[in-house]
Amino acid sequence: MADTKVGQMSEDVVKAPSMMTGAVPTKDWMDVPAVFKPGNYCYPGKEEMAAYHNKNLPGLFGESRTWLVESDDWLLPENWKEIIIQGIKERLDKFRSFKIFMDCCVRCGACADKCHFFLGTGDPKNMPVLRAELLRSVYRNEFTKAGKILGRLAGAREMTFGVLKEWFMYFYQCTECRRCSVFCPYGIDTAEITMMAREILHLVGVNTNWILEPAANSNRTGNHLGLQPHTFKENAEFLLDDIEEVTGLRLNSLTFNRKGAEILFVIPSADVFADPGIFTFMGYLLLFDHIGLDYTISTYSSEGGNFGLFTNNELMKKLNGKMYAEAKRLGVKWILGGECGHMWRVLHQYMDTMNGPADFLEVPKSPITGTVFENAASTKMVHISEFTADLIKHNKLKLDPSRNNHRKVTFHDSCNPARGMGMLDEPREVIKAVCNNFYEMPENTIREQTFCCGSGTGLNTGEIMDLRMKGGLPRANAVKHVRDKFGVNTLSCVCAIDRATLLALMQYWNPDVEVCGVSELVGNALIMEGEKERETGLRFEPLEGSEG
């Protein structure tokens, strides 16, 4: 069994130096303008990307155009204020939670120091309560009697271009991680407020390309990079060569678009083309071959990630539906999902009201252990960590955890699987079974209170790298704590965006800590029938005792 230890760390460790000065603001927050300069904003959406989305979902993405964030003219439609106010009204009527969240906040401050962007930047407008006030103040002015009569005294203000600029700046410094919501005594989901604000910004064509383009690609070709089916297939099959070099085995269980397979396996597409996701994918393939799983992968729905979550509900619904359309076309029994964060947030929190229930599929039942996954009775989709943990529980895997002895591992609870679907123990049970050295980060930085990677919800783009490093500082400091105390050299997670963003974060703050998916650790530990003696892990790093 793994050596599991938990570090202890003061909250002060994760606070930015700017928060320690005790400086008192000299202006009311309403009087501090948003100032854009290179490095503190995401690039706006390309005209052709907005046009593409408008063609598919008319009226939800504003007028397509080329505009500059640092300009004082964003080429907005003449009636842009009316469009925004009407957009707020429509969403107040449609989403009861939105109105509740606008009304019930008492500004107690319980959430104030819980946001990684506030902790990293020290900017008061990154406090969740104040970020929400950016929208709530306009709501009060337009939709409450107190706001209409008392104006600023009631915390109300008119919709202006300056307010619009604030919205664009700060609602794209929120990763919708929902850590603040854990501490809110009224249960306000600030992520929902960010989602509404972004939807409303889209109505007047104020958007970011790092979100629009992957979403367009996913709708058009099935994945974020816009890989054509044959390219996706070739990339995946190329990894079979690497597996063969490591194990001496040529796996033959990987198939694509095969009708009649028992299980449709859906991954984040980064797992077939990006480091370190490719090693996670290799772990999947070894596991499935090890147990003889009857599965197939669709090249037409080759993306579990859903950037619709960062744009608007209709696009989220459309992209989520692609997986189920392919499951129905291929005639599978149920869906197995890979290590992807926001795929699981969408699935567990929105699937049934958007696309479900998926009555044409069966309640997932493991063909290996016979376990029925009742938690997926409606969505018909099981997380790879749940599936793997069940296999381990029933002793269905031959494992040699010593193959991961060169790693001292900690685990990052990805926001969406952890807070969004409550998957806290299964990845840990998997790690403990395949690693001999596992160490927990401090209790106030993991599980329900986990810190975000700092770059989710479409913020993992290069032009805001400095901002990303600040937003990821709390997570990086927690990793540094266990690195210094226990010698941790590997940060594992179950999210493709995390694998990409944490890689840059660790290279900046903790350059001696690598990032990996949990399934990569599983692939390293699996004892495959007929394999050669393993000398390296899946990324060709020498195993303990094989150095030199």
XYZ file of C-alpha atoms in Angstrom:
548
model
C 0.000 0.000 0.000
C 1.183 3.493 -0.791
C 2.770 5.791 1.736
C 0.084 8.438 2.129
C 0.984 11.553 4.040
C -0.705 14.917 4.321
C 1.241 18.139 4.590
C 0.152 21.074 6.736
C 0.343 24.575 5.336
C -0.908 27.948 6.531
C -3.365 29.891 4.371
C -0.803 32.701 4.323
C 1.447 30.592 2.139
C -0.934 30.917 -0.798
C -1.491 34.655 -0.550
C 0.151 37.079 -2.931
C 2.712 39.540 -1.523
C 0.408 42.410 -2.500
C -2.136 41.127 0.030
C 0.345 41.411 2.893
C 0.942 45.164 2.573
C -2.249 46.256 4.314
C -2.733 49.042 1.760
C -6.145 50.744 1.942
C -7.864 51.530 -1.388
C -8.190 55.257 -2.059
C -11.072 54.956 -4.540
C -14.423 53.207 -4.597
C -14.278 50.126 -6.770
C -16.732 51.683 -9.223
C -14.252 54.484 -9.875
C -11.316 52.245 -10.813
C -11.355 51.651 -14.586
C -10.230 48.498 -16.338
C -7.025 49.228 -18.228
C -6.006 46.807 -20.958
C -2.391 46.269 -21.871
C -0.546 43.397 -23.529
C -0.512 40.358 -21.280
C -3.622 41.049 -19.200
C -6.318 40.081 -21.700
C -7.156 37.278 -24.110
C -7.178 37.974 -27.828
C -10.671 38.630 -29.209
C -12.410 36.083 -31.397
C -11.548 36.050 -35.072
C -14.247 37.381 -37.346
C -14.579 34.080 -39.202
C -14.957 32.136 -35.944
C -17.793 34.357 -34.728
C -19.413 34.106 -38.163
C -19.210 30.312 -38.015
C -20.949 30.171 -34.637
C -23.588 32.683 -35.734
C -24.390 30.452 -38.675
C -25.001 27.487 -36.396
C -26.601 29.334 -33.464
C -28.041 32.573 -34.885
C -28.254 35.576 -32.579
C -26.065 34.214 -29.783
C -22.671 35.569 -30.873
C -23.370 39.151 -31.948
C -22.070 40.743 -35.108
C -18.927 39.102 -36.446
C -16.171 41.654 -36.882
C -12.491 42.354 -36.282
C -11.968 44.456 -33.154
C -9.104 45.414 -30.853
C -9.322 45.131 -27.074
C -6.999 48.094 -26.419
C -9.042 50.335 -28.705
C -11.675 52.734 -27.368
C -13.991 51.597 -30.143
C -14.990 47.942 -30.030
C -17.230 48.390 -33.103
C -20.291 47.508 -31.040
C -23.778 47.727 -32.528
C -25.525 51.028 -31.874
C -28.054 49.404 -29.565
C -25.511 47.322 -27.659
C -26.752 48.502 -24.259
C -30.305 47.462 -25.054
C -29.060 44.061 -26.260
C -27.255 43.508 -22.966
C -30.172 44.593 -20.777
C -32.534 42.393 -22.790
C -30.041 39.542 -22.503
C -30.026 39.891 -18.723
C -33.837 39.947 -18.649
C -34.164 36.818 -20.775
C -31.764 34.921 -18.530
C -33.470 36.106 -15.367
C -36.711 34.700 -16.783
C -35.105 31.448 -17.950
C -32.783 30.606 -15.061
C -34.279 30.895 -11.597
C -30.843 30.390 -10.050
C -29.542 33.486 -11.826
C -32.089 35.752 -10.140
C -31.500 34.115 -6.762
C -27.760 34.665 -7.081
C -28.347 38.294 -8.027
C -30.551 38.900 -4.974
C -29.320 36.817 -2.074
C -25.668 37.864 -1.675
C -25.156 39.810 1.579
C -21.503 40.584 0.790
C -20.305 38.798 3.923
C -16.874 38.239 2.390
C -16.657 34.506 3.081
C -15.595 33.969 -0.528
C -13.235 36.922 -0.738
C -9.913 35.182 -0.176
C -10.885 31.837 -1.707
C -10.275 32.719 -5.357
C -6.888 31.755 -6.779
C -6.884 34.808 -9.044
C -7.422 37.133 -6.089
C -4.786 35.308 -4.068
C -2.371 35.460 -6.991
C -2.989 39.008 -8.218
C -4.234 40.842 -5.119
C -6.753 42.648 -7.357
C -9.949 43.298 -5.306
C -12.119 42.862 -8.401
C -11.002 39.247 -8.489
C -12.725 38.614 -5.173
C -15.732 36.509 -6.198
C -18.128 38.811 -4.340
C -16.817 41.876 -6.155
C -16.542 40.165 -9.522
C -20.222 39.291 -9.207
C -20.971 42.914 -8.261
C -19.760 43.965 -11.704
C -22.882 42.310 -13.100
C -25.082 42.613 -10.030
C -24.753 46.420 -9.985
C -26.243 46.662 -13.484
C -28.960 44.211 -12.487
C -29.902 46.427 -9.531
C -30.052 49.508 -11.719
C -32.344 47.921 -14.280
C -34.420 45.402 -12.339
C -34.801 46.511 -8.701
C -36.774 49.393 -7.216
C -34.026 50.254 -4.753
C -31.502 50.521 -7.539
C -33.753 52.667 -9.711
C -34.527 55.051 -6.853
C -31.276 55.180 -4.889
C -28.813 54.398 -7.646
C -25.258 54.145 -6.411
C -26.375 54.248 -2.770
C -28.036 50.876 -3.413
C -25.005 49.532 -5.250
C -26.510 50.195 -8.668
C -24.907 51.685 -11.761
C -25.750 52.173 -15.407
C -24.432 50.001 -18.180
C -21.556 51.875 -19.815
C -18.628 51.058 -22.057
C -16.396 51.196 -18.982
C -18.561 48.550 -17.303
C -18.401 46.411 -20.434
C -14.611 46.598 -20.336
C -14.655 45.496 -16.680
C -16.842 42.535 -17.574
C -14.490 41.436 -20.331
C -11.428 41.760 -18.120
C -12.663 40.085 -14.945
C -15.110 37.473 -16.201
C -12.132 36.189 -18.159
C -10.133 36.078 -14.941
C -12.552 33.545 -13.513
C -12.055 29.860 -14.263
C -15.514 28.866 -13.002
C -13.731 26.567 -10.564
C -16.422 27.072 -7.862
C -14.021 27.019 -4.916
C -15.673 30.197 -3.642
C -19.042 28.443 -3.697
C -17.811 25.853 -1.201
C -17.441 28.612 1.386
C -20.567 30.664 0.537
C -23.141 30.391 3.366
C -25.921 31.002 0.833
C -24.673 28.527 -1.753
C -24.149 31.111 -4.475
C -22.507 29.490 -7.479
C -20.258 32.243 -8.787
C -19.394 30.087 -11.789
C -23.020 30.388 -12.914
C -22.704 34.172 -12.711
C -19.570 34.064 -14.852
C -21.353 31.816 -17.335
C -24.252 34.260 -17.607
C -21.893 37.224 -17.977
C -19.994 35.524 -20.775
C -23.227 34.591 -22.529
C -24.300 38.218 -22.388
C -20.925 39.449 -23.646
C -21.275 37.115 -26.623
C -24.574 38.761 -27.542
C -22.673 41.910 -28.535
C -19.750 40.014 -30.053
C -17.321 40.452 -27.165
C -15.501 37.143 -26.973
C -12.113 35.399 -27.003
C -10.643 33.354 -29.799
C -9.110 30.677 -27.569
C -12.672 29.650 -26.774
C -14.445 30.336 -30.070
C -11.994 28.478 -32.298
C -11.739 25.205 -30.325
C -15.528 25.206 -29.961
C -15.939 25.717 -33.714
C -13.414 22.980 -34.475
C -15.149 20.593 -32.101
C -18.485 21.197 -33.785
C -16.995 20.920 -37.271
C -14.571 17.980 -37.012
C -15.254 16.516 -33.568
C -12.229 17.834 -31.644
C -10.664 21.084 -30.487
C -7.715 21.158 -32.902
C -9.861 20.487 -35.925
C -8.123 17.180 -36.666
C -9.731 15.301 -39.523
C -10.840 11.725 -38.734
C -7.913 10.132 -40.572
C -5.415 12.389 -38.782
C -6.893 11.608 -35.388
C -6.750 7.895 -36.183
C -3.135 8.086 -37.375
C -2.035 10.024 -34.274
C -3.629 7.449 -31.982
C -2.137 4.518 -33.883
C 1.307 6.142 -33.833
C 1.292 5.744 -30.050
C 0.997 1.982 -30.501
C 4.570 2.084 -31.792
C 5.741 3.706 -28.561
C 3.871 1.150 -26.487
C 5.525 -1.632 -28.460
C 8.967 -0.128 -27.865
C 8.344 0.051 -24.099
C 6.617 -3.323 -23.633
C 7.560 -5.404 -26.665
C 3.835 -5.909 -27.368
C 1.819 -4.831 -30.394
C -1.654 -4.057 -29.079
C -4.512 -4.901 -31.419
C -7.588 -3.918 -29.418
C -7.762 -0.295 -30.651
C -10.581 0.226 -33.149
C -12.384 3.238 -34.571
C -16.052 3.739 -35.470
C -16.774 0.049 -34.987
C -20.481 -0.645 -34.811
C -21.595 -3.174 -32.246
C -18.799 -2.575 -29.757
C -19.960 -2.816 -26.156
C -18.443 0.503 -25.055
C -17.784 3.875 -26.701
C -14.639 5.402 -25.230
C -14.543 9.217 -25.337
C -11.355 11.092 -24.541
C -10.134 14.676 -24.487
C -8.466 15.014 -27.878
C -5.285 16.387 -26.281
C -4.591 12.809 -25.228
C -3.650 11.862 -28.781
C -1.473 14.818 -29.730
C -0.158 16.686 -26.678
C 2.555 15.984 -24.129
C 1.919 14.707 -21.446
C -1.583 13.609 -22.502
C -0.248 11.068 -24.981
C 1.216 9.046 -22.111
C -2.206 9.028 -20.457
C -3.675 7.670 -23.694
C -1.036 4.952 -23.779
C -2.108 4.019 -20.255
C -5.724 3.715 -21.419
C -4.741 1.384 -24.256
C -2.636 -0.853 -22.031
C -5.448 -1.122 -19.482
C -8.066 -2.034 -22.069
C -5.833 -4.615 -23.709
C -4.957 -6.042 -20.277
C -8.596 -6.752 -19.438
C -9.798 -7.525 -22.970
C -12.310 -4.678 -23.105
C -14.662 -4.533 -26.097
C -14.528 -0.822 -26.946
C -14.242 1.573 -29.849
C -13.373 5.247 -30.331
C -15.336 7.560 -32.592
C -13.338 9.812 -34.905
C -16.434 11.989 -35.307
C -16.876 12.645 -31.613
C -13.222 12.556 -30.671
C -13.489 15.228 -27.994
C -14.989 14.981 -24.533
C -14.041 18.560 -23.675
C -16.871 21.041 -24.055
C -15.937 24.673 -24.624
C -19.626 25.427 -24.829
C -19.444 25.568 -21.035
C -17.400 28.747 -21.472
C -19.650 30.382 -24.076
C -23.369 29.695 -23.776
C -25.767 26.946 -22.797
C -26.985 26.244 -26.318
C -23.493 25.521 -27.611
C -22.780 23.418 -24.522
C -25.882 21.365 -25.277
C -24.934 20.975 -28.946
C -21.398 19.764 -28.237
C -22.442 17.403 -25.445
C -25.026 15.857 -27.743
C -22.358 14.744 -30.218
C -21.134 11.977 -27.894
C -24.617 10.590 -27.518
C -25.368 10.815 -31.229
C -22.281 8.696 -31.908
C -23.162 6.227 -29.145
C -26.547 5.757 -30.777
C -25.118 5.464 -34.294
C -22.550 2.862 -33.262
C -25.021 0.869 -31.187
C -22.898 0.633 -28.054
C -24.296 -0.253 -24.632
C -22.744 2.596 -22.645
C -20.003 5.239 -22.663
C -16.678 5.268 -20.857
C -15.048 8.678 -20.493
C -11.372 9.548 -20.181
C -9.517 12.002 -17.987
C -11.206 15.267 -18.911
C -12.392 17.920 -16.474
C -15.167 20.008 -17.943
C -16.594 17.068 -19.890
C -17.604 15.708 -16.494
C -18.901 19.035 -15.174
C -21.222 19.312 -18.170
C -22.241 15.686 -17.955
C -23.087 15.543 -14.265
C -24.586 19.000 -13.813
C -26.302 19.757 -17.126
C -26.629 16.591 -19.231
C -30.067 15.446 -18.132
C -31.768 18.802 -18.626
C -29.966 19.444 -21.920
C -29.769 16.106 -23.740
C -30.902 13.354 -21.409
C -31.778 10.985 -20.067
C -29.975 8.680 -22.494
C -32.659 5.989 -22.480
C -31.362 4.325 -25.655
C -28.286 3.145 -23.706
C -28.003 0.637 -20.862
C -27.092 1.386 -17.266
C -23.311 0.856 -17.304
C -22.169 -2.522 -16.060
C -18.518 -3.520 -15.983
C -18.037 -6.557 -18.237
C -15.043 -7.514 -16.102
C -16.338 -7.230 -12.509
C -20.097 -7.164 -12.990
C -20.375 -3.903 -11.031
C -23.398 -1.827 -11.998
C -22.613 1.889 -11.895
C -25.893 3.150 -10.485
C -24.510 6.686 -10.282
C -24.564 6.683 -14.102
C -28.096 5.296 -14.399
C -29.259 8.382 -16.296
C -26.166 9.644 -18.121
C -24.951 6.119 -19.009
C -21.374 7.311 -18.805
C -18.620 6.196 -16.393
C -15.348 7.949 -15.559
C -12.153 6.028 -16.280
C -11.029 6.473 -12.644
C -14.275 4.929 -11.361
C -13.884 2.081 -13.811
C -10.230 1.474 -12.932
C -10.804 1.729 -9.176
C -13.509 -0.926 -9.484
C -11.116 -3.230 -11.349
C -8.519 -2.783 -8.605
C -11.061 -3.392 -5.865
C -11.945 -6.735 -7.448
C -8.300 -7.717 -8.038
C -8.654 -7.811 -11.801
C -5.334 -6.139 -12.564
C -1.799 -7.491 -12.310
C 0.235 -4.599 -10.995
C 3.817 -3.869 -10.087
C 3.776 -0.509 -8.263
C 7.569 -0.571 -7.948
C 7.707 0.502 -11.591
C 6.614 3.926 -10.349
C 9.209 4.040 -7.565
C 11.091 6.741 -9.467
C 8.086 8.955 -8.793
C 6.975 10.551 -5.553
C 3.419 11.461 -6.401
C 0.878 13.978 -5.229
C -2.615 14.416 -6.656
C -4.340 17.550 -7.918
C -8.117 17.328 -7.550
C -9.332 18.781 -10.833
C -12.096 21.282 -10.098
C -14.795 19.814 -12.288
C -14.484 16.103 -11.417
C -13.896 16.934 -7.736
C -16.342 19.749 -6.971
C -18.485 19.193 -10.059
C -19.144 15.470 -9.715
C -17.827 14.538 -6.264
C -15.153 12.168 -7.514
C -12.638 12.420 -4.695
C -11.599 8.946 -3.582
C -11.457 6.874 -6.768
C -8.333 8.483 -8.287
C -6.577 8.232 -4.936
C -7.372 4.534 -4.647
C -5.948 3.998 -8.112
C -2.773 5.922 -7.321
C -2.242 4.053 -4.046
C -2.510 0.740 -5.902
C -0.004 1.623 -8.601
C 2.485 3.793 -6.645
C 4.461 3.170 -3.479
C 5.055 6.858 -2.753
C 1.939 9.014 -2.545
C 1.702 12.239 -0.571
C -1.292 14.531 -0.129
C -1.033 18.286 -0.394
C -2.382 20.327 2.575
C -6.001 19.641 3.518
C -7.183 23.148 2.675
C -5.909 22.811 -0.894
C -7.377 19.449 -1.957
C -10.652 17.552 -2.354
C -13.659 19.935 -2.133
C -11.308 22.824 -1.336
C -8.924 22.091 -4.184
C -7.201 25.015 -5.842
C -7.689 25.472 -9.561
C -4.861 25.097 -12.068
C -5.399 28.796 -12.794
C -5.993 28.429 -16.527
C -9.280 26.591 -17.044
C -12.420 27.789 -18.886
C -10.491 28.741 -22.000
C -7.804 30.794 -20.257
C -4.935 28.446 -21.116
C -3.708 30.725 -23.888
C -0.203 32.063 -24.291
C -0.932 35.782 -24.436
C -1.887 35.862 -20.737
C 0.912 33.632 -19.474
C 1.932 36.055 -16.702
C -1.658 36.240 -15.485
C -1.919 32.459 -15.609
C 1.176 32.045 -13.491
C -0.296 34.411 -10.888
C -3.644 32.613 -10.929
C -1.905 29.269 -10.494
C 0.285 30.468 -7.624
C -1.873 28.937 -4.840
C -1.739 25.504 -6.469
C 1.965 25.861 -7.184
C 2.668 26.787 -3.555
C 0.804 23.713 -2.294
C 2.894 21.548 -4.619
C 6.053 23.292 -3.463
C 5.113 22.465 0.125
C 5.022 18.691 -0.468
C 7.998 18.880 -2.783
C 10.062 20.490 -0.029
C 8.681 18.276 2.755
C 8.445 14.881 1.048
C 10.526 15.209 -2.130
C 7.467 15.016 -4.411
C 8.517 15.084 -8.067
C 5.256 14.208 -9.837
C 1.909 16.003 -9.884
C -0.872 13.728 -11.145
C -4.388 14.705 -12.210
C -7.415 13.524 -14.189
C -7.987 16.449 -16.551
C -6.507 17.233 -19.963
C -6.578 20.991 -19.440
C -4.838 20.484 -16.104
C -2.170 18.357 -17.724
C -1.500 21.185 -20.180
C -1.734 24.129 -17.792
C -0.053 22.521 -14.791
C 2.874 21.619 -17.032
C 3.569 25.311 -17.684
C 2.801 26.184 -14.062
C 5.260 23.646 -12.688
C 7.935 24.631 -15.196
C 7.612 28.193 -13.890
C 7.197 27.680 -10.124
C 8.474 24.116 -9.487
C 10.596 23.109 -12.489
C 11.675 19.796 -10.945
C 8.060 18.523 -10.689
C 6.581 16.656 -13.665
C 2.882 16.409 -14.533
C 1.063 13.227 -15.512
C -2.338 11.647 -15.816
C -3.365 8.948 -13.364
C -3.799 6.453 -16.207
C -0.154 6.898 -17.179
C 0.809 5.621 -13.725
C -1.560 2.683 -14.259
C 0.059 1.891 -17.613
C 3.498 1.894 -16.029
C 2.432 -0.544 -13.310
C 0.445 -3.011 -15.446
C 2.074 -6.408 -15.936
C 1.082 -7.331 -19.479
C 1.020 -10.930 -20.599
C 3.996 -11.670 -22.842
C 5.698 -8.339 -22.293
C 9.457 -7.890 -22.244
C 11.242 -6.773 -19.091
C 10.380 -3.143 -18.575
C 13.322 -0.783 -18.373
C 11.475 2.490 -18.895
C 8.148 4.094 -18.182
C 5.754 5.160 -20.913
C 7.634 8.405 -21.514
C 10.876 6.413 -21.890
C 12.203 7.557 -18.534
C 14.384 4.903 -16.839
C 12.734 2.957 -14.042
C 14.341 2.768 -10.622
C 17.347 0.485 -10.865
C 17.578 0.834 -14.647
C 19.376 4.175 -14.718
C 22.527 4.331 -16.761
